[in-house]
Amino acid sequence: MTLKSRIAALIAAQGPMSVAQFMTIALLDPRDGYYATRDPIGAKTDDKHGDFITAPEISQMFGEMLGLWLVQAWADQGCPKNPRLVELGPGRGTLMADILRTAAVAPDFLADLEVVLVEASPVLQQVQAETLRGGEDGRMAADISWQHQFDHSLADRPLFLVANEFFDALPVRQYVRTERGWCERMVTLDGAGELTFALAPVPAPPGLVPADRAGAPLGGVYETAPASLALAEEIAAVIAAKGGAALLVDYGYEAALGFSETLQAVSGHRFAEALAEPGADDLSAHVDFAALAQAGRRGGATVLGPVTQGLFLAGIGLTDRAGQLIKANPDSADSVIAATERLIGHDQMGRLFKALAFLPPSISGAAGFTP
Ligand code: SAH
C-alpha cells in the first residue's frame, strides 16, 4: 500500500486532516516518509537522486564561517565549561564536520564539548555517522550522540545550536479568510477518492489568527508553524538560562507575508504539486522570521536579525576565506568563486535565505548582525 493510499484510508476512517498533519506524515512516516527513507540532498549533476542542494553541500566555507561564529560567541561569554553543540536536522553531516574541523582553533571549546545531532530520519543518522567518522581509525570526530527531537535533556548546559534548512521542514497550519471567519485548510478526499484541499466547515476560534490579520481579503491565507515557534522559544529559554547561542539559517521572509501561502513540493530540483506524491516529494514552507524572532524574545533571549544570508556571510568574512582558499590552491579559483556567488549572490541564496541568532540577555551584539 502506498503512503498516499494509507493517508486516503486514514482520512476515510477519521475525517480530514490538517495540512500540518499531512506534512508530518509525508515527511516522517517511519515506513514511507520522505526523510525517513532517503538522503535527498545532492546536486543535479553529480547525483541523479538529489532533490535539492543546501549551503553546506555547496562549499566547506559555509560550515567554516558558522563554526567560527559559534566559537566566537562562546569566547564572548567567557568560554563557559561543558558546552553542548547541537545541530537540528544535520542532513548529510557535512555542516557539523566543517564546524568541528574549524573549531579546532579553540581547543578548550572542543575539550569538553558534547555534540548532539537532532535527526528524525534513521537513514540520515546513518549518513551523518559515516561523514563524522573522521580519521583512519574510524573514530568519531567528537563525543557525538543522536536524538529524534529537541527536548529538556538538552537544557542543562550552555547550548550552542545551529540549524540550516531545518525550520522549513516543520509542519505549517493554514487558515483561509471566508465570510464565516478563518477556516482551517484541510486535506480530504474528493468524489473520486483522491486527496484534495478543502476548508473546515467550522471557523477557527477567535484569537487563533492574530489581530493584525483582521484586514485580510476573502481568500487570504494565514500560515503559521506552531511547532517551529514552540521549539524556538524552548531553545531561547535554554540559552537565556544557561548561556550559549543559536544560529538559525533558512529561506523565508522577514516581514509578515501578506496573505499568501508558501507550502511547496520539490522533486528532482523541480516544483511539484503538494498532494501528488506524499513521501516521494520534499515538502517545505517559507520560514516566518518575524514570528521566529518573537518566539525567541518570549523565551528571554537577545534576538539578532534576521539579516540576509548574503550580508551575514560577507559580514563574518566569507569572501576573505574564499581569497585564502584560492591563494592556497589557484586551480580551485573558478569553483570557489562560483560557490561564493551562490551563497551570497542576491539572485541566488544571498537574499532569500536569512540568518537569525539567539543569545543570552547579557549579550547585545555579534558578528554578522551589525546593521
Ligand atoms: N541541514 C542540512 C539538511 C537540511 S534537510 C543541510 O543543510 O544540508 C532537513 C533535515 O531535517 C534532514 O536531515 C531531515 O531528516 C531533518 N528533519 C526534518 N524534519 C525533522 C523533524 N521534525 N525532526 C528532526 N529532524 C527533522
Short mmCIF file of C-alpha atoms and ligand atoms in Angstrom, two decimals:
data_model
loop_
_atom_site.label_atom_id
_atom_site.label_comp_id
_atom_site.label_asym_id
_atom_site.label_seq_id
_atom_site.Cartn_x
_atom_site.Cartn_y
_atom_site.Cartn_z
CA MET A 1 0.00 0.00 0.00
CA THR A 2 1.46 3.38 -0.97
CA LEU A 3 1.71 6.20 1.56
CA LYS A 4 -0.86 8.09 -0.49
CA SER A 5 -3.41 5.29 -0.16
CA ARG A 6 -2.65 4.90 3.53
CA ILE A 7 -3.33 8.63 4.02
CA ALA A 8 -6.55 8.30 1.99
CA ALA A 9 -7.62 5.35 4.17
CA LEU A 10 -6.88 7.36 7.32
CA ILE A 11 -8.99 10.27 6.06
CA ALA A 12 -11.82 7.92 5.03
CA ALA A 13 -11.81 6.45 8.54
CA GLN A 14 -11.20 9.55 10.67
CA GLY A 15 -12.10 12.58 8.56
CA PRO A 16 -9.99 15.38 7.06
CA MET A 17 -6.52 16.12 8.45
CA SER A 18 -4.73 19.45 8.84
CA VAL A 19 -2.01 20.49 6.38
CA ALA A 20 0.40 20.14 9.32
CA GLN A 21 -0.59 16.53 9.93
CA PHE A 22 -0.31 15.75 6.22
CA MET A 23 3.17 17.31 6.12
CA THR A 24 4.31 15.36 9.17
CA ILE A 25 3.16 12.03 7.71
CA ALA A 26 4.54 12.78 4.23
CA LEU A 27 7.97 13.72 5.60
CA LEU A 28 8.41 11.45 8.59
CA ASP A 29 6.17 8.38 8.35
CA PRO A 30 8.56 5.68 9.64
CA ARG A 31 7.94 3.35 6.70
CA ASP A 32 7.42 5.62 3.69
CA GLY A 33 8.10 9.21 4.79
CA TYR A 34 10.27 11.37 2.56
CA TYR A 35 13.10 11.96 5.03
CA ALA A 36 12.64 8.63 6.80
CA THR A 37 13.52 6.67 3.66
CA ARG A 38 16.21 8.58 1.76
CA ASP A 39 19.09 11.00 1.57
CA PRO A 40 17.52 13.67 -0.64
CA ILE A 41 20.38 16.15 -0.69
CA GLY A 42 22.56 16.37 -3.78
CA ALA A 43 23.37 18.41 -6.84
CA LYS A 44 21.65 17.78 -10.17
CA THR A 45 24.90 16.92 -11.84
CA ASP A 46 26.73 14.56 -9.53
CA ASP A 47 23.79 12.72 -8.02
CA LYS A 48 20.73 11.77 -10.06
CA HIS A 49 18.68 11.17 -6.93
CA GLY A 50 19.27 14.57 -5.34
CA ASP A 51 16.11 16.64 -4.92
CA PHE A 52 17.75 19.78 -3.57
CA ILE A 53 21.13 21.19 -2.64
CA THR A 54 21.95 23.07 0.56
CA ALA A 55 24.57 25.64 1.56
CA PRO A 56 26.93 23.26 3.43
CA GLU A 57 26.93 20.98 0.37
CA ILE A 58 27.82 23.90 -1.91
CA SER A 59 31.01 24.78 -0.08
CA GLN A 60 33.01 23.99 3.06
CA MET A 61 33.23 27.76 3.59
CA PHE A 62 29.64 27.85 4.89
CA GLY A 63 30.36 25.49 7.80
CA GLU A 64 33.72 27.09 8.47
CA MET A 65 32.16 30.53 8.86
CA LEU A 66 29.36 29.21 11.10
CA GLY A 67 31.93 27.31 13.17
CA LEU A 68 33.99 30.45 13.74
CA TRP A 69 30.86 32.41 14.63
CA LEU A 70 29.88 29.82 17.27
CA VAL A 71 33.38 29.68 18.77
CA GLN A 72 33.42 33.50 18.93
CA ALA A 73 30.05 33.50 20.71
CA TRP A 74 31.46 31.01 23.23
CA ALA A 75 34.57 33.18 23.76
CA ASP A 76 32.43 36.34 24.14
CA GLN A 77 30.68 34.64 27.08
CA GLY A 78 33.93 33.88 28.91
CA CYS A 79 34.49 30.38 27.46
CA PRO A 80 31.90 28.52 29.58
CA LYS A 81 32.80 24.96 30.63
CA ASN A 82 30.97 21.91 29.30
CA PRO A 83 29.39 23.47 26.24
CA ARG A 84 26.94 21.41 24.22
CA LEU A 85 26.84 21.78 20.45
CA VAL A 86 23.50 20.79 18.92
CA GLU A 87 22.53 20.66 15.27
CA LEU A 88 18.91 20.35 14.21
CA GLY A 89 18.35 18.33 11.02
CA PRO A 90 22.01 17.75 10.08
CA GLY A 91 21.28 16.25 6.64
CA ARG A 92 24.46 14.55 5.43
CA GLY A 93 26.53 15.71 8.44
CA THR A 94 28.65 18.00 6.28
CA LEU A 95 27.94 21.20 8.21
CA MET A 96 28.83 19.57 11.55
CA ALA A 97 32.04 18.10 10.11
CA ASP A 98 33.08 21.55 8.83
CA ILE A 99 32.17 23.20 12.14
CA LEU A 100 34.15 20.67 14.21
CA ARG A 101 37.19 20.95 11.94
CA THR A 102 37.13 24.74 12.23
CA ALA A 103 36.53 24.69 16.00
CA ALA A 104 40.00 23.19 16.39
CA VAL A 105 41.16 26.84 16.56
CA ALA A 106 39.72 26.74 20.11
CA PRO A 107 40.94 23.50 21.72
CA ASP A 108 39.26 24.45 25.00
CA PHE A 109 35.90 24.59 23.26
CA LEU A 110 36.39 21.10 21.84
CA ALA A 111 37.94 19.65 25.01
CA ASP A 112 34.77 19.06 26.98
CA LEU A 113 32.29 19.52 24.16
CA GLU A 114 29.28 17.25 23.86
CA VAL A 115 27.75 17.10 20.37
CA VAL A 116 24.12 16.13 19.87
CA LEU A 117 22.55 15.68 16.45
CA VAL A 118 18.77 16.01 16.39
CA GLU A 119 17.64 13.90 13.46
CA ALA A 120 14.34 12.10 12.92
CA SER A 121 15.46 10.04 9.93
CA PRO A 122 17.29 6.75 10.61
CA VAL A 123 18.67 6.82 7.04
CA LEU A 124 20.19 10.27 7.52
CA GLN A 125 21.51 9.38 11.01
CA GLN A 126 23.49 6.67 9.25
CA VAL A 127 24.83 9.07 6.62
CA GLN A 128 25.80 11.55 9.35
CA ALA A 129 27.67 8.89 11.33
CA GLU A 130 29.66 7.99 8.23
CA THR A 131 30.52 11.61 7.46
CA LEU A 132 31.63 12.28 11.03
CA ARG A 133 33.64 9.10 11.46
CA GLY A 134 36.79 11.01 10.58
CA GLY A 135 40.33 9.69 10.70
CA GLU A 136 41.74 6.35 9.63
CA ASP A 137 40.81 4.59 12.85
CA GLY A 138 37.13 5.30 12.14
CA ARG A 139 36.65 7.14 15.41
CA MET A 140 34.12 9.92 15.74
CA ALA A 141 35.46 13.46 15.45
CA ALA A 142 33.99 14.26 18.90
CA ASP A 143 31.67 12.90 21.59
CA ILE A 144 28.59 12.63 19.36
CA SER A 145 25.14 11.24 20.07
CA TRP A 146 21.77 11.35 18.31
CA GLN A 147 18.25 12.25 19.38
CA HIS A 148 14.99 12.22 17.45
CA GLN A 149 13.90 15.55 18.82
CA PHE A 150 15.00 18.51 20.87
CA ASP A 151 13.85 18.05 24.46
CA HIS A 152 14.56 19.09 28.04
CA SER A 153 17.57 16.73 28.28
CA LEU A 154 19.37 19.48 26.32
CA ALA A 155 18.54 22.18 28.87
CA ASP A 156 21.29 21.61 31.47
CA ARG A 157 24.40 23.03 29.76
CA PRO A 158 25.38 26.09 27.72
CA LEU A 159 23.71 25.45 24.37
CA PHE A 160 25.38 26.24 21.07
CA LEU A 161 22.90 25.36 18.38
CA VAL A 162 22.85 25.53 14.63
CA ALA A 163 20.05 24.73 12.19
CA ASN A 164 20.28 25.13 8.42
CA GLU A 165 17.18 24.44 6.34
CA PHE A 166 15.53 22.71 9.30
CA PHE A 167 12.66 25.03 10.24
CA ASP A 168 11.32 24.99 6.66
CA ALA A 169 10.65 21.26 7.07
CA LEU A 170 8.49 21.70 10.18
CA PRO A 171 4.72 21.50 9.70
CA VAL A 172 2.59 24.56 8.95
CA ARG A 173 -1.11 25.11 9.50
CA GLN A 174 -3.09 27.28 7.12
CA TYR A 175 -6.26 29.32 7.70
CA VAL A 176 -8.26 30.89 4.91
CA ARG A 177 -10.39 34.02 5.36
CA THR A 178 -14.01 33.31 4.43
CA GLU A 179 -17.33 35.03 5.06
CA ARG A 180 -17.78 32.67 8.04
CA GLY A 181 -14.42 33.68 9.55
CA TRP A 182 -10.98 32.00 9.36
CA CYS A 183 -11.38 28.35 8.34
CA GLU A 184 -8.52 25.89 8.51
CA ARG A 185 -7.42 24.38 5.23
CA MET A 186 -7.63 20.60 5.48
CA VAL A 187 -6.59 17.66 3.34
CA THR A 188 -9.55 15.47 2.44
CA LEU A 189 -10.87 13.19 -0.35
CA ASP A 190 -12.75 14.25 -3.47
CA GLY A 191 -15.58 12.25 -5.07
CA ALA A 192 -13.08 10.00 -6.81
CA GLY A 193 -11.23 9.25 -3.58
CA GLU A 194 -8.23 11.44 -4.50
CA LEU A 195 -6.51 13.75 -2.00
CA THR A 196 -7.68 17.36 -2.24
CA PHE A 197 -7.74 20.55 -0.16
CA ALA A 198 -10.97 21.72 1.47
CA LEU A 199 -11.85 24.21 4.19
CA ALA A 200 -13.05 23.14 7.61
CA PRO A 201 -16.76 23.94 7.87
CA VAL A 202 -16.43 25.48 11.33
CA PRO A 203 -14.24 28.60 11.68
CA ALA A 204 -11.20 28.62 13.94
CA PRO A 205 -11.82 30.01 17.45
CA PRO A 206 -11.40 33.79 17.72
CA GLY A 207 -7.89 34.78 18.79
CA LEU A 208 -6.19 31.99 16.89
CA VAL A 209 -5.46 34.28 13.95
CA PRO A 210 -3.61 37.39 15.16
CA ALA A 211 -5.45 40.71 15.22
CA ASP A 212 -3.11 42.27 12.63
CA ARG A 213 -4.59 39.83 10.12
CA ALA A 214 -8.08 41.21 10.58
CA GLY A 215 -7.86 43.18 7.32
CA ALA A 216 -7.27 40.13 5.16
CA PRO A 217 -9.32 39.95 1.97
CA LEU A 218 -11.62 36.98 1.41
CA GLY A 219 -9.48 34.06 0.29
CA GLY A 220 -6.42 35.44 2.10
CA VAL A 221 -4.31 32.82 3.87
CA TYR A 222 -2.71 32.94 7.31
CA GLU A 223 0.08 30.37 7.53
CA THR A 224 1.67 29.55 10.88
CA ALA A 225 4.10 26.96 12.20
CA PRO A 226 3.18 26.32 15.85
CA ALA A 227 5.75 23.53 16.29
CA SER A 228 8.55 25.80 14.99
CA LEU A 229 7.56 28.63 17.32
CA ALA A 230 7.35 26.37 20.39
CA LEU A 231 10.77 24.91 19.57
CA ALA A 232 12.36 28.34 19.01
CA GLU A 233 11.01 29.56 22.34
CA GLU A 234 12.35 26.49 24.13
CA ILE A 235 15.83 26.95 22.60
CA ALA A 236 15.85 30.64 23.51
CA ALA A 237 14.87 29.81 27.10
CA VAL A 238 17.79 27.38 27.49
CA ILE A 239 20.22 29.98 26.11
CA ALA A 240 18.80 32.69 28.38
CA ALA A 241 19.20 30.43 31.43
CA LYS A 242 22.46 28.57 30.69
CA GLY A 243 24.27 30.67 28.10
CA GLY A 244 25.07 29.73 24.56
CA ALA A 245 23.99 30.84 21.11
CA ALA A 246 21.67 29.66 18.37
CA LEU A 247 22.10 30.38 14.69
CA LEU A 248 19.07 29.63 12.56
CA VAL A 249 19.53 29.86 8.78
CA ASP A 250 16.72 29.20 6.37
CA TYR A 251 14.80 30.53 3.42
CA GLY A 252 11.92 32.72 4.40
CA TYR A 253 10.52 36.18 4.86
CA GLU A 254 11.18 38.96 7.33
CA ALA A 255 8.01 40.98 7.44
CA ALA A 256 4.59 39.37 7.56
CA LEU A 257 3.97 37.94 4.18
CA GLY A 258 0.70 39.46 3.20
CA PHE A 259 -1.91 36.80 2.84
CA SER A 260 -0.43 34.05 0.75
CA GLU A 261 0.68 30.53 1.49
CA THR A 262 4.14 29.08 0.89
CA LEU A 263 3.78 25.31 1.19
CA GLN A 264 5.73 23.78 -1.68
CA ALA A 265 6.71 20.39 -3.01
CA VAL A 266 10.03 19.77 -4.75
CA SER A 267 11.29 16.73 -6.56
CA GLY A 268 14.46 16.40 -8.64
CA HIS A 269 15.12 20.18 -8.35
CA ARG A 270 11.63 20.98 -9.74
CA PHE A 271 8.42 22.16 -8.13
CA ALA A 272 5.66 19.57 -7.82
CA GLU A 273 2.06 19.53 -6.60
CA ALA A 274 1.88 19.29 -2.80
CA LEU A 275 -0.64 16.44 -2.59
CA ALA A 276 0.55 14.50 -5.64
CA GLU A 277 3.16 12.15 -4.18
CA PRO A 278 3.33 12.17 -0.38
CA GLY A 279 6.56 10.51 0.72
CA ALA A 280 8.21 10.88 -2.70
CA ASP A 281 8.42 14.69 -2.91
CA ASP A 282 10.01 17.08 -0.43
CA LEU A 283 7.52 19.37 1.31
CA SER A 284 8.54 22.64 2.93
CA ALA A 285 7.27 26.13 3.68
CA HIS A 286 8.96 29.51 3.90
CA VAL A 287 10.04 30.39 7.43
CA ASP A 288 8.28 33.33 9.08
CA PHE A 289 11.33 35.03 10.61
CA ALA A 290 9.35 37.78 12.33
CA ALA A 291 7.37 35.13 14.23
CA LEU A 292 10.53 33.12 15.00
CA ALA A 293 12.23 36.26 16.36
CA GLN A 294 9.21 36.97 18.53
CA ALA A 295 9.31 33.40 19.88
CA GLY A 296 12.99 33.90 20.75
CA ARG A 297 12.14 37.05 22.71
CA ARG A 298 9.34 35.24 24.53
CA GLY A 299 11.96 32.68 25.57
CA GLY A 300 14.03 35.50 27.11
CA ALA A 301 16.93 35.63 24.63
CA THR A 302 18.56 38.58 22.91
CA VAL A 303 17.44 38.17 19.31
CA LEU A 304 19.65 39.44 16.48
CA GLY A 305 18.43 39.66 12.91
CA PRO A 306 17.03 38.41 10.71
CA VAL A 307 19.64 39.56 8.22
CA THR A 308 20.03 38.14 4.74
CA GLN A 309 22.41 35.21 4.37
CA GLY A 310 24.46 37.29 1.92
CA LEU A 311 25.04 40.13 4.40
CA PHE A 312 25.62 37.71 7.26
CA LEU A 313 28.23 35.58 5.47
CA ALA A 314 30.01 38.57 3.94
CA GLY A 315 29.93 40.27 7.37
CA ILE A 316 31.70 37.36 9.05
CA GLY A 317 34.41 37.07 6.42
CA LEU A 318 33.31 34.56 3.79
CA THR A 319 34.89 36.48 0.93
CA ASP A 320 38.23 36.70 2.78
CA ARG A 321 38.09 32.95 3.32
CA ALA A 322 37.40 32.47 -0.40
CA GLY A 323 40.51 34.52 -1.16
CA GLN A 324 42.60 32.32 1.17
CA LEU A 325 41.34 29.14 -0.46
CA ILE A 326 42.13 30.44 -3.93
CA LYS A 327 45.61 31.52 -2.85
CA ALA A 328 46.29 28.09 -1.36
CA ASN A 329 45.02 26.33 -4.47
CA PRO A 330 44.81 28.57 -7.56
CA ASP A 331 43.28 25.75 -9.63
CA SER A 332 40.20 25.94 -7.41
CA ALA A 333 39.56 29.61 -8.20
CA ASP A 334 36.60 29.07 -10.56
CA SER A 335 34.75 26.73 -8.24
CA VAL A 336 35.42 28.84 -5.12
CA ILE A 337 34.18 31.97 -6.89
CA ALA A 338 31.08 30.14 -8.14
CA ALA A 339 30.33 28.82 -4.63
CA THR A 340 30.78 32.28 -3.10
CA GLU A 341 28.40 33.78 -5.65
CA ARG A 342 25.88 31.02 -4.97
CA LEU A 343 25.96 31.54 -1.19
CA ILE A 344 25.89 35.34 -1.07
CA GLY A 345 24.65 36.47 -4.51
CA HIS A 346 21.44 38.48 -4.39
CA ASP A 347 19.73 36.42 -7.06
CA GLN A 348 20.95 33.13 -5.63
CA MET A 349 20.78 32.20 -1.92
CA GLY A 350 22.04 35.54 -0.60
CA ARG A 351 18.73 37.35 -0.29
CA LEU A 352 16.04 34.67 0.03
CA PHE A 353 17.89 32.98 2.89
CA LYS A 354 18.09 34.71 6.27
CA ALA A 355 20.06 34.27 9.48
CA LEU A 356 18.63 34.78 12.96
CA ALA A 357 20.56 34.50 16.24
CA PHE A 358 19.55 33.93 19.86
CA LEU A 359 22.00 34.96 22.58
CA PRO A 360 21.82 35.35 26.37
CA PRO A 361 20.25 38.61 27.56
CA SER A 362 23.66 39.81 28.80
CA ILE A 363 24.97 39.90 25.21
CA SER A 364 23.87 42.66 22.87
CA GLY A 365 25.61 42.02 19.57
CA ALA A 366 27.51 39.51 17.41
CA ALA A 367 29.50 39.44 14.21
CA GLY A 368 27.40 39.48 11.07
CA PHE A 369 24.42 41.17 12.71
CA THR A 370 25.65 44.75 12.79
CA PRO A 371 23.20 46.96 10.91
N1 SAH B 1 20.83 20.89 7.49
C1 SAH B 1 21.06 20.01 6.36
C2 SAH B 1 19.80 19.26 5.90
C3 SAH B 1 18.56 20.03 5.60
S1 SAH B 1 17.21 18.95 5.14
C4 SAH B 1 21.70 20.78 5.24
O1 SAH B 1 21.72 22.00 5.31
O2 SAH B 1 22.17 20.15 4.30
C5 SAH B 1 16.28 18.83 6.65
C6 SAH B 1 16.87 17.94 7.70
O3 SAH B 1 16.00 17.95 8.85
C7 SAH B 1 17.02 16.48 7.33
O4 SAH B 1 18.16 15.98 7.98
C8 SAH B 1 15.72 15.88 7.90
O5 SAH B 1 15.77 14.48 8.06
C9 SAH B 1 15.60 16.61 9.19
N2 SAH B 1 14.25 16.73 9.75
C10 SAH B 1 13.14 17.15 9.09
N3 SAH B 1 12.09 17.22 9.94
C11 SAH B 1 12.55 16.83 11.15
C12 SAH B 1 11.94 16.71 12.45
N4 SAH B 1 10.66 17.01 12.64
N5 SAH B 1 12.72 16.30 13.47
C13 SAH B 1 14.03 16.03 13.29
N6 SAH B 1 14.65 16.12 12.10
C14 SAH B 1 13.93 16.51 11.03
#
